XYZ file of C-alpha atoms in Angstrom:
720
model
C -14.421 14.763 19.437
C -16.557 14.500 16.314
C -17.025 11.456 14.173
C -13.602 10.085 13.263
C -14.776 9.041 9.813
C -15.732 12.648 9.038
C -12.296 13.845 10.162
C -10.705 11.253 7.885
C -12.713 12.530 4.911
C -11.296 16.022 5.499
C -7.589 15.174 5.795
C -7.111 11.416 5.290
C -5.891 10.943 8.880
C -7.093 8.517 11.567
C -5.467 8.481 15.009
C -6.023 6.086 17.922
C -5.549 8.973 20.349
C -6.965 12.328 19.278
C -6.163 13.930 22.631
C -2.628 13.387 23.954
C -1.292 13.493 27.524
C 1.177 16.286 28.061
C 3.538 14.111 30.118
C 5.811 11.407 28.734
C 5.286 9.305 31.860
C 1.516 9.378 31.424
C 1.891 8.648 27.711
C 3.694 5.379 28.464
C 0.689 4.268 30.510
C -1.692 4.598 27.541
C -0.567 1.215 26.094
C -1.714 1.928 22.506
C 1.061 3.812 20.654
C 0.550 7.429 19.703
C 0.351 7.199 15.953
C -1.513 8.257 12.833
C -2.897 6.342 9.854
C -2.358 8.661 6.893
C -3.610 8.171 3.327
C -1.500 10.597 1.245
C -3.382 10.027 -2.018
C -6.907 9.990 -0.622
C -9.527 11.699 -2.823
C -10.707 14.760 -0.894
C -13.790 16.677 -1.843
C -13.169 20.317 -2.778
C -9.387 19.861 -2.580
C -7.661 23.099 -3.562
C -4.830 22.637 -6.097
C -2.616 25.715 -6.445
C -0.260 26.517 -9.343
C 2.608 27.902 -7.270
C 5.293 26.689 -4.900
C 4.538 26.154 -1.181
C 6.115 28.522 1.321
C 8.407 26.581 3.665
C 9.750 27.465 7.104
C 13.485 28.133 6.996
C 13.996 26.367 10.356
C 11.989 23.103 10.335
C 10.914 22.811 6.703
C 7.237 22.965 7.596
C 4.876 24.546 5.061
C 2.725 27.625 5.597
C -0.689 26.480 6.860
C -3.921 27.836 8.410
C -2.526 27.535 11.947
C 0.366 29.947 11.336
C 0.319 33.312 13.099
C 0.659 36.138 10.590
C 1.828 39.727 10.999
C 0.733 41.361 7.754
C 2.204 44.720 8.731
C 5.710 43.305 9.228
C 5.173 40.803 6.385
C 6.017 37.901 8.737
C 4.518 34.547 9.654
C 5.336 32.357 12.660
C 5.548 28.609 12.077
C 3.263 26.784 14.555
C 5.564 23.732 14.464
C 8.856 25.325 15.571
C 7.770 28.925 16.350
C 10.304 30.202 13.832
C 9.759 33.649 12.294
C 9.701 33.764 8.495
C 9.242 36.493 5.900
C 6.531 36.109 3.290
C 7.939 35.793 -0.246
C 7.768 38.748 -2.606
C 4.719 37.402 -4.477
C 2.714 37.580 -1.227
C 2.992 41.356 -1.088
C -0.413 42.900 -0.560
C -2.027 40.086 1.420
C -4.071 41.009 4.470
C -6.895 39.621 6.589
C -9.361 40.222 3.752
C -7.064 38.929 0.982
C -5.527 35.646 2.058
C -3.827 32.941 0.017
C -5.644 29.603 -0.016
C -3.252 27.915 2.410
C -4.272 30.328 5.187
C -7.993 29.546 5.009
C -9.062 27.524 8.046
C -11.037 24.995 5.975
C -8.029 24.117 3.793
C -5.987 22.085 6.250
C -5.143 19.851 3.287
C -3.983 21.612 0.156
C -2.074 20.616 -2.942
C 0.480 22.462 -5.072
C 1.579 21.882 -8.664
C 5.335 22.300 -8.682
C 7.512 23.548 -11.486
C 9.236 20.794 -13.452
C 12.917 20.648 -12.519
C 13.669 17.708 -14.827
C 11.945 16.133 -17.819
C 9.090 13.719 -17.098
C 8.515 10.743 -19.362
C 5.462 8.657 -20.191
C 4.585 5.763 -17.852
C 6.281 2.428 -18.518
C 4.960 -1.093 -17.982
C 7.306 -4.079 -18.203
C 5.354 -7.336 -18.509
C 7.323 -10.295 -17.097
C 5.499 -13.449 -18.172
C 5.940 -16.992 -16.878
C 6.039 -19.503 -19.759
C 6.163 -22.619 -17.535
C 2.387 -22.798 -17.749
C -0.184 -24.900 -19.495
C -1.406 -23.633 -22.865
C -4.715 -22.531 -21.305
C -3.029 -20.529 -18.553
C -0.523 -18.990 -20.960
C -3.341 -17.915 -23.276
C -5.220 -16.371 -20.351
C -2.192 -14.291 -19.304
C -1.654 -13.246 -22.941
C -5.279 -12.170 -23.158
C -4.983 -10.042 -20.021
C -1.901 -8.252 -21.375
C -3.566 -7.719 -24.763
C -6.554 -6.150 -22.994
C -4.199 -3.881 -21.043
C -2.547 -2.730 -24.271
C -5.967 -1.630 -25.519
C -6.679 0.324 -22.324
C -3.420 2.227 -21.794
C -2.955 5.521 -23.658
C -0.981 5.357 -26.887
C 1.930 7.291 -25.413
C 2.413 4.796 -22.564
C 5.545 2.686 -22.982
C 5.658 -1.089 -22.711
C 8.235 -3.875 -22.718
C 8.056 -7.666 -22.715
C 10.179 -10.177 -20.778
C 9.451 -13.898 -20.590
C 11.041 -16.541 -18.426
C 11.212 -20.282 -17.951
C 14.525 -22.097 -17.943
C 16.045 -18.898 -19.384
C 15.033 -15.229 -19.544
C 14.159 -13.573 -22.833
C 14.050 -9.788 -23.330
C 12.208 -8.778 -26.502
C 13.574 -5.935 -28.625
C 10.303 -4.313 -29.608
C 12.093 -1.672 -31.661
C 13.109 -4.359 -34.185
C 9.914 -4.851 -36.183
C 11.241 -7.133 -38.939
C 10.800 -10.263 -36.809
C 10.627 -11.311 -33.159
C 14.070 -10.570 -31.763
C 15.005 -11.332 -28.166
C 18.078 -11.450 -25.943
C 18.515 -14.582 -23.836
C 19.890 -14.626 -20.276
C 20.879 -17.792 -18.470
C 18.291 -18.497 -15.787
C 20.692 -20.005 -13.260
C 23.047 -17.014 -13.276
C 22.903 -13.816 -11.223
C 23.314 -10.503 -13.051
C 24.206 -6.995 -11.940
C 22.430 -4.055 -13.637
C 25.678 -3.244 -15.467
C 25.935 -6.787 -16.829
C 22.328 -6.697 -18.032
C 22.830 -3.350 -19.746
C 26.097 -4.498 -21.300
C 24.504 -7.616 -22.774
C 21.559 -5.607 -24.094
C 23.835 -2.880 -25.406
C 22.105 -0.099 -23.506
C 23.167 2.536 -21.018
C 25.772 5.278 -21.339
C 28.757 3.421 -22.751
C 32.272 4.937 -22.790
C 31.998 5.358 -26.576
C 28.823 7.402 -26.291
C 30.474 9.787 -23.842
C 33.233 10.677 -26.344
C 32.771 13.609 -28.713
C 31.479 12.930 -32.190
C 34.028 12.378 -34.937
C 33.943 11.270 -38.572
C 35.874 8.126 -37.610
C 32.886 6.834 -35.601
C 30.083 6.649 -38.172
C 28.294 3.873 -36.272
C 27.241 6.230 -33.477
C 24.037 8.098 -34.272
C 23.622 11.765 -33.232
C 20.649 11.009 -30.946
C 22.682 8.268 -29.226
C 25.437 10.783 -28.517
C 23.025 13.330 -27.106
C 20.911 11.031 -24.928
C 22.134 7.410 -24.747
C 19.479 6.455 -22.220
C 16.628 7.672 -24.424
C 18.193 5.958 -27.447
C 18.384 2.649 -25.540
C 14.790 2.961 -24.419
C 13.689 3.156 -28.067
C 14.828 -0.431 -28.538
C 13.211 -2.224 -25.604
C 10.642 0.110 -24.013
C 8.499 1.809 -26.650
C 5.197 3.691 -26.787
C 2.234 1.464 -27.579
C 1.552 3.470 -30.729
C 4.973 2.483 -32.113
C 5.178 -1.178 -31.099
C 1.586 -2.419 -30.905
C 2.030 -4.782 -33.844
C 5.429 -6.045 -32.625
C 4.369 -6.783 -29.062
C 1.076 -8.325 -30.222
C 2.998 -10.634 -32.530
C 5.401 -11.523 -29.723
C 2.496 -12.329 -27.396
C 0.779 -14.459 -30.010
C 4.035 -16.308 -30.592
C 4.537 -17.206 -26.931
C 4.688 -20.922 -26.348
C 5.248 -23.104 -23.335
C 8.883 -23.253 -22.206
C 10.941 -25.186 -24.750
C 12.711 -27.083 -21.970
C 10.034 -29.519 -20.718
C 10.137 -30.659 -17.108
C 11.321 -34.178 -16.391
C 8.928 -36.642 -14.779
C 8.721 -36.213 -11.000
C 10.269 -32.765 -11.365
C 8.905 -29.251 -11.207
C 9.318 -26.955 -14.226
C 12.582 -25.042 -14.475
C 11.414 -21.530 -13.509
C 13.876 -18.628 -12.948
C 11.510 -16.004 -11.531
C 14.152 -14.147 -9.517
C 16.537 -13.824 -12.453
C 13.709 -12.534 -14.653
C 12.876 -9.755 -12.176
C 16.566 -8.947 -11.840
C 17.020 -8.679 -15.607
C 13.887 -6.549 -15.967
C 15.069 -4.207 -13.193
C 18.509 -3.911 -14.787
C 16.994 -3.146 -18.177
C 14.754 -0.457 -16.680
C 17.738 1.092 -14.890
C 19.445 1.509 -18.274
C 16.377 2.728 -20.168
C 14.532 4.887 -17.639
C 16.223 7.675 -15.633
C 15.526 7.216 -11.923
C 12.386 9.009 -10.765
C 11.542 10.252 -14.262
C 8.271 8.385 -14.760
C 5.785 5.922 -13.338
C 7.378 2.535 -14.062
C 6.123 -0.897 -13.022
C 7.375 -4.455 -13.344
C 4.256 -6.614 -13.716
C 5.121 -10.217 -12.857
C 2.799 -13.025 -13.973
C 3.819 -16.013 -11.852
C 2.273 -19.469 -12.182
C 4.451 -21.487 -9.810
C 7.481 -21.488 -7.498
C 10.968 -20.418 -8.639
C 13.135 -23.541 -8.934
C 16.394 -22.295 -10.476
C 18.622 -19.283 -10.193
C 18.690 -16.581 -7.568
C 15.534 -16.339 -5.520
C 14.515 -19.972 -5.894
C 12.358 -21.279 -3.072
C 12.385 -25.029 -3.761
C 14.375 -27.554 -5.775
C 13.049 -29.062 -8.974
C 12.633 -32.548 -7.492
C 9.075 -33.164 -6.341
C 10.436 -35.280 -3.514
C 11.326 -31.995 -1.777
C 8.150 -30.306 -0.492
C 7.887 -26.540 -0.636
C 8.534 -24.767 2.686
C 5.752 -24.386 5.252
C 5.437 -22.260 8.390
C 6.649 -25.228 10.400
C 9.789 -25.402 8.265
C 10.421 -21.690 8.709
C 10.094 -21.962 12.494
C 12.486 -24.920 12.638
C 14.823 -23.292 10.076
C 14.326 -26.324 7.850
C 13.774 -24.258 4.681
C 17.212 -24.352 3.004
C 16.477 -21.677 0.386
C 14.389 -19.204 2.409
C 17.069 -16.940 3.893
C 19.116 -16.770 0.701
C 16.037 -16.004 -1.404
C 14.812 -13.396 1.091
C 18.212 -11.698 1.009
C 18.167 -11.703 -2.797
C 14.722 -10.106 -3.025
C 15.643 -7.590 -0.308
C 18.553 -6.427 -2.469
C 16.205 -6.194 -5.448
C 13.831 -4.113 -3.314
C 16.626 -1.658 -2.496
C 17.506 -1.367 -6.198
C 13.891 -0.790 -7.264
C 13.356 1.802 -4.518
C 16.477 3.645 -5.669
C 15.176 3.613 -9.258
C 11.636 4.586 -8.210
C 10.058 1.524 -9.855
C 7.299 -0.700 -8.458
C 6.986 -4.486 -8.527
C 3.479 -5.904 -9.043
C 2.942 -9.634 -8.542
C 0.007 -11.547 -10.001
C 0.297 -14.962 -8.367
C -2.164 -17.253 -10.116
C -1.434 -20.819 -9.101
C -2.656 -23.549 -6.779
C 0.956 -23.858 -5.603
C 3.018 -21.217 -3.812
C 5.012 -18.835 -5.988
C 7.441 -17.377 -3.429
C 5.414 -14.404 -2.156
C 6.857 -14.867 1.326
C 10.332 -14.233 -0.057
C 9.200 -11.396 -2.378
C 7.201 -9.645 0.339
C 9.770 -6.912 0.986
C 10.229 -6.165 -2.719
C 6.477 -5.727 -3.206
C 5.856 -3.844 0.027
C 8.734 -1.358 -0.118
C 8.042 -0.433 -3.747
C 4.308 -0.050 -3.186
C 3.538 -2.737 -5.739
C 0.154 -4.365 -6.166
C -0.462 -7.955 -5.151
C -3.190 -10.254 -6.471
C -3.516 -13.925 -5.566
C -5.796 -16.347 -7.404
C -5.908 -20.005 -8.346
C -5.736 -19.429 -12.093
C -5.305 -16.673 -14.688
C -8.899 -17.410 -15.736
C -10.175 -16.317 -12.289
C -12.455 -13.280 -12.223
C -10.459 -11.875 -9.293
C -7.331 -11.645 -11.450
C -9.089 -10.367 -14.573
C -11.032 -7.611 -12.821
C -8.126 -6.566 -10.587
C -5.730 -6.366 -13.539
C -8.251 -4.370 -15.571
C -8.750 -1.830 -12.784
C -5.053 -0.948 -12.830
C -5.490 0.523 -16.318
C -9.034 1.860 -15.903
C -9.406 5.535 -16.924
C -10.026 8.172 -14.286
C -13.653 8.578 -15.361
C -14.462 4.904 -14.737
C -15.669 3.533 -11.420
C -12.943 1.400 -9.910
C -10.114 3.693 -10.992
C -7.210 3.221 -8.559
C -5.716 6.699 -9.003
C -2.150 5.400 -8.946
C 0.636 7.984 -8.605
C 4.368 7.388 -8.372
C 7.783 8.494 -7.120
C 6.425 9.931 -3.892
C 8.339 11.159 -0.889
C 6.595 11.587 2.448
C 7.993 13.894 5.105
C 6.518 14.382 8.568
C 7.119 17.546 10.617
C 5.964 17.781 14.246
C 5.744 20.216 17.115
C 8.766 20.414 19.401
C 7.594 17.974 22.063
C 6.702 15.264 19.542
C 9.326 13.032 17.943
C 8.961 10.565 15.080
C 9.538 6.913 16.007
C 9.043 5.291 12.614
C 6.615 4.066 9.985
C 4.845 0.826 9.085
C 3.460 0.456 5.594
C 4.286 0.293 1.886
C 7.313 2.559 1.946
C 11.092 2.615 2.322
C 13.317 4.955 4.295
C 14.513 7.812 2.080
C 17.440 8.825 4.282
C 18.778 7.932 7.682
C 19.050 11.018 9.860
C 19.001 9.451 13.318
C 20.885 12.455 14.712
C 17.999 14.754 13.833
C 16.249 16.315 16.796
C 12.922 15.203 15.314
C 13.807 11.473 15.467
C 12.805 9.501 18.563
C 15.178 7.233 20.473
C 12.841 4.233 20.338
C 12.283 3.147 16.734
C 9.251 1.377 15.288
C 9.452 -0.224 11.849
C 11.202 2.098 9.399
C 12.698 4.444 11.974
C 15.700 6.726 12.227
C 14.309 9.188 9.670
C 11.526 11.664 8.999
C 11.345 10.984 5.238
C 10.186 7.920 3.327
C 9.954 6.916 -0.335
C 6.835 5.480 -1.929
C 7.604 4.327 -5.465
C 3.892 3.835 -6.071
C 0.777 4.828 -4.172
C -2.888 4.316 -4.935
C -5.899 6.087 -3.478
C -6.012 3.556 -0.648
C -2.300 3.402 0.246
C -2.156 4.118 3.961
C 0.924 4.369 6.158
C 1.100 4.238 9.947
C 3.403 6.882 11.426
C 4.435 6.416 15.064
C 5.274 9.232 17.444
C 6.889 9.610 20.828
C 6.017 12.319 23.329
C 9.274 13.880 24.516
C 9.318 16.219 27.494
C 12.123 17.322 29.758
C 12.563 15.835 33.219
C 11.633 19.189 34.705
C 8.404 19.213 32.747
C 7.609 15.633 33.722
C 8.078 16.376 37.417
C 5.896 19.450 37.086
C 3.172 17.458 35.365
C 3.042 19.953 32.489
C -0.013 21.600 33.994
C 0.708 24.647 31.907
C 0.549 22.649 28.673
C -2.875 21.161 29.345
C -5.430 22.641 27.014
C -2.809 23.815 24.524
C -2.478 22.406 21.051
C 0.241 20.677 19.049
C 0.582 20.181 15.313
C 1.502 17.419 12.882
C 2.223 18.094 9.225
C 2.464 15.538 6.410
C 4.213 16.712 3.219
C 3.906 14.377 0.211
C 5.595 15.116 -3.109
C 4.622 12.782 -5.924
C 4.428 12.445 -9.688
C 0.767 12.781 -10.628
C -0.357 10.040 -12.987
C -2.991 12.240 -14.663
C -1.175 15.538 -15.163
C 2.385 14.216 -15.471
C 3.557 16.970 -13.093
C 5.020 16.830 -9.622
C 2.453 17.683 -6.967
C 2.965 18.472 -3.302
C 0.129 17.678 -0.899
C 0.369 19.280 2.543
C -1.854 18.078 5.386
C -1.665 19.926 8.714
C -3.658 18.720 11.699
C -3.908 19.953 15.243
C -4.745 18.081 18.411
C -4.940 19.011 22.079
C -2.718 18.312 25.066
C -4.421 17.278 28.300
C -3.193 16.564 31.796
C -2.263 12.863 31.847
C -4.398 11.949 34.822
C -7.576 13.185 33.148
C -8.630 9.774 31.789
C -12.151 10.831 30.850
C -10.837 13.466 28.432
C -8.275 11.042 26.978
C -10.947 8.419 26.319
C -13.209 10.996 24.661
C -10.676 11.218 21.842
C -10.050 7.470 21.505
C -10.694 5.863 18.094
C -11.044 2.131 18.726
C -11.037 1.153 15.047
C -7.766 2.974 14.381
C -6.341 1.462 17.573
C -7.180 -2.073 16.427
C -5.517 -1.476 13.049
C -2.391 -0.032 14.667
C -2.156 -2.991 17.044
C -2.637 -5.372 14.106
C 0.166 -3.746 12.127
C 2.472 -3.829 15.141
C 1.697 -7.485 15.851
C 2.487 -8.593 12.291
C 5.659 -6.488 12.257
C 6.862 -8.001 15.527
C 6.080 -11.526 14.316
C 8.424 -11.021 11.367
C 11.110 -8.917 13.052
C 11.436 -10.613 16.454
C 12.334 -14.234 17.058
C 10.132 -16.318 19.354
C 7.537 -13.561 19.525
C 4.245 -14.819 20.978
C 1.683 -12.619 19.237
C -1.351 -14.074 21.009
C 0.130 -13.467 24.441
C 1.224 -9.948 23.435
C -2.283 -9.076 22.227
C -3.835 -10.426 25.419
C -1.438 -8.445 27.601
C -2.069 -5.298 25.562
C -5.825 -5.582 26.067
C -5.452 -6.381 29.780
C -3.192 -3.400 30.373
C -5.515 -1.077 28.465
C -8.584 -2.336 30.344
C -6.808 -2.012 33.680
C -5.879 1.568 32.864
C -9.151 2.853 31.399
C -11.812 0.407 32.579
C -14.227 1.124 35.440
C -14.286 -1.599 38.097
C -14.170 -2.370 41.787
C -11.279 -4.489 42.987
C -12.099 -8.202 43.373
C -15.536 -7.694 41.796
C -15.504 -8.932 38.153
C -19.188 -8.106 37.668
C -18.482 -4.422 38.216
C -16.126 -4.170 35.212
C -17.298 -1.718 32.561
C -15.783 -0.008 29.523
C -16.716 3.380 28.150
C -18.526 3.461 24.763
C -15.295 4.631 23.095
C -13.695 1.309 24.151
C -16.573 -1.150 24.111
C -15.805 -2.746 20.713
C -12.029 -2.964 21.155
C -12.097 -6.334 23.014
C -14.171 -7.715 20.145
C -11.649 -6.429 17.594
C -8.772 -7.933 19.581
C -10.593 -11.256 19.881
C -11.012 -11.446 16.113
C -7.453 -10.239 15.503
C -5.882 -12.971 17.626
C -7.893 -15.569 15.656
C -7.211 -14.002 12.234
C -4.913 -15.209 9.465
C -2.509 -12.395 10.369
C -1.652 -14.030 13.682
C -2.717 -17.684 13.370
C -0.723 -19.263 10.557
C -2.095 -22.790 10.976
C -3.787 -23.913 7.783
C -2.206 -21.120 5.718
C 0.896 -21.285 3.566
C 3.697 -18.710 4.001
C 2.581 -17.122 0.718
C -1.001 -16.703 1.938
C 0.194 -15.206 5.211
C 2.519 -12.769 3.415
C -0.292 -11.786 1.040
C -2.690 -10.977 3.878
C -0.094 -9.071 5.911
C 0.944 -6.920 2.948
C -2.668 -5.829 2.472
C -3.198 -5.183 6.191
C -0.159 -2.892 6.165
C -1.319 -1.016 3.072
C -5.065 -0.485 3.090
C -7.162 2.198 4.755
C -8.481 1.975 8.286
C -11.981 0.976 7.169
C -10.700 -1.808 4.913
C -8.189 -3.027 7.500
C -10.822 -3.242 10.229
C -12.917 -5.302 7.816
C -9.978 -7.706 7.459
C -9.744 -7.978 11.234
C -13.478 -8.244 11.868
C -15.593 -9.061 8.785
C -18.640 -6.935 8.071
C -21.974 -8.705 7.794
C -25.186 -7.342 6.292
C -28.692 -8.783 6.435
C -31.188 -8.649 3.560
C -34.865 -9.063 4.422
C -37.785 -9.433 2.052
C -39.675 -6.498 3.514
C -36.713 -4.099 3.622
C -35.250 -2.575 0.447
C -31.902 -1.756 2.052
C -29.516 -4.110 3.896
C -28.852 -3.590 7.568
C -25.548 -4.260 9.373
C -25.749 -7.075 11.929
C -23.404 -8.559 14.511
C -21.239 -11.619 13.910
C -23.462 -13.669 16.154
C -25.765 -16.675 15.873
C -28.655 -14.369 16.760
C -28.304 -12.851 13.270
C -29.262 -16.176 11.661
C -32.946 -16.254 10.664
C -34.815 -18.553 8.243
C -36.269 -15.755 6.069
C -33.067 -13.725 5.801
C -30.049 -13.562 3.476
C -26.702 -12.746 5.098
C -23.716 -11.367 3.211
C -20.318 -11.579 4.927
C -17.453 -9.464 3.540
C -14.035 -10.236 5.021
C -12.276 -8.153 2.338
C -10.531 -11.264 0.977
C -13.701 -13.287 0.416
C -17.443 -12.684 0.185
C -19.856 -15.301 1.556
C -23.618 -15.312 0.900
C -25.829 -17.400 3.227
C -29.509 -18.188 2.647
C -31.819 -18.982 5.548
C -33.735 -22.267 5.452
C -36.944 -20.656 4.176
C -35.117 -18.612 1.532
C -33.223 -21.747 0.446
C -36.511 -23.576 -0.103
C -37.816 -20.678 -2.196
C -34.621 -20.785 -4.262
C -34.841 -24.542 -4.859
C -38.466 -24.175 -5.931
C -37.472 -21.365 -8.352
C -40.166 -19.101 -6.959
C -38.136 -16.020 -7.930
C -38.424 -17.046 -11.610
C -42.214 -17.017 -11.489
C -43.999 -13.800 -12.357
C -46.247 -13.777 -9.280
C -43.177 -14.012 -7.011
C -41.054 -11.415 -8.843
C -40.584 -9.526 -5.578
C -38.342 -12.382 -4.388
C -35.873 -11.970 -7.236
C -33.803 -9.120 -5.708
C -33.406 -11.173 -2.528
C -32.174 -14.215 -4.457
C -29.677 -12.165 -6.452
C -27.865 -10.819 -3.386
C -24.148 -11.313 -3.927
C -24.418 -12.359 -7.584
C -23.008 -9.021 -8.724
C -21.401 -7.922 -5.481
C -19.318 -4.759 -5.748
C -16.730 -4.378 -2.945
C -17.250 -1.456 -0.622
C -15.189 1.438 -2.009
C -14.496 1.638 -5.715
C -10.728 2.009 -5.149
C -10.460 -1.564 -3.940
C -9.055 -4.376 -6.049
C -11.299 -7.435 -6.181
C -9.094 -9.528 -3.932
C -10.194 -13.101 -3.456
C -13.564 -12.882 -5.197
C -12.725 -15.400 -7.898
């Protein structure tokens, strides 16, 4: 196999096993699951974007691709996934071997289509949900960030403002005479219908009746489109409400209900999200636009649904120890509440972003499902003044031409179609199951993560959003007993079909990625190992370990990781029995023990010293980011800067890398650490780099001062 990074650049796919055994029995012995890390929104060089509909197979739903067999005389093509025979559509008349459509070119295994609009698409919407239980400095910092965002978004983008403390306030931006807001009780739980009723939005029975002279209070536009009419009151384009929302932001003050001594502030975070989601359900048709709830949280919820701790300071906020002993009285109820909110937001196609800027926990552990299933962004910092928050928040609204642009798209649906002998076991990542079709012949019996389906929803996806799809090799008993010798050397196919609302064009796009891999006889270990990607394997194992830790009770992750490595080494290692010195691993496996060693010591597995919020934050990012970024989380990357070398060189995480005349930069994705050797430290203290005769030392001293994370798509997590 070629370089796996190069293959990823072509199609956005990384697989632990790039050559699969043709027998189910042999597949079970491979230890590492057969899976694929797929980045559906990955920027691909020379990506072909076609202005017509894809041609789908009438049997399996797979899309016409370069691996299809074509009979131009009979005007037929044979689907490589199910071997079904299909007629070319009428517009393909006249194609031949010299005149092929783009999807049949061998180099275009990933292609994109612009689909015809079947329903109206609206401008993107941003609902800012601001915590007012903050100090004046913190409140001003959050106001400043929102004001900057309003300057960066296009004028047609729609915005709304919700604030919360003891109560929830929804600002009517369409009323420009003065600041007008609707107040919701923070300790009460609301359904979307109750929210819409109190706000006076949504299709009411009166608006569904025909117009008549006896109803002069109903405007014609309200009769024609009550949802659009409601949206004009609370969610407006920036060009129409810039003055109103700026005045509302400037008028924000600390919560009028001050906290009592020895008590936490009265903060109804869960109710605020619930009200915002209900308002969006009444103002924005489901799946009609890119819509985000942007939560600015400065502390833990203490009242209402979703609270994680009582107001009395005598009650400490829950820790991992409390969760293990089930001594966290609010955890399960809050988790259930946010899970229901996640289901509602997924149904609406809206994302939840959380900007947790506090020295205390804000309830991320309980909100984890709501953020993860909607594809929301997550930033954690100690204060709203932190550079990590400011830069990360700015990048969300950065234009496409600017470095750091996240390329966020929305309302995506991912479908996976496989060859006959491959079934789909499930998915781990920032997605939610679109439909449960467990009876489908393409669904495996053993489920992993979001299983029982071949389709998933992604309310939001950035250029780095990566999902892990798990497969199961299914062969008949007759084939297993025969060893599938006939299948060895043949190929199988996997196809990923992603439909999404493009954030730049405002149109629905369909990206189709079709990859092929080879079957091999299961006992041929040398060939299997030749296609082994140890980095992808480590990331898959990491995702599975974190999933099992949350889904299974009394799961010992450290022991499971050790047993996984032992079984893999016993299967593919070279050794003589009872001779430990003889043990040897092939180059394709040599770094995997190192990855597993760092994984079992990482914050994903070892929770000691971390709060539940910090653990949830790290696990969400591990389950979302690309293979390269995830492997950096598992095993930090370290680079050495030497005075005589203009470029840094990668070095091992070992004491041998420490030298007195060297600067080391360690990037663990969450934090960046710069270390100066003893000699370099003396030069720095003496300010040699500020003297003209020692100007050549200045670049060495400035290492890390303006560090840009590897990959411009990445938010600046943890650099503040």
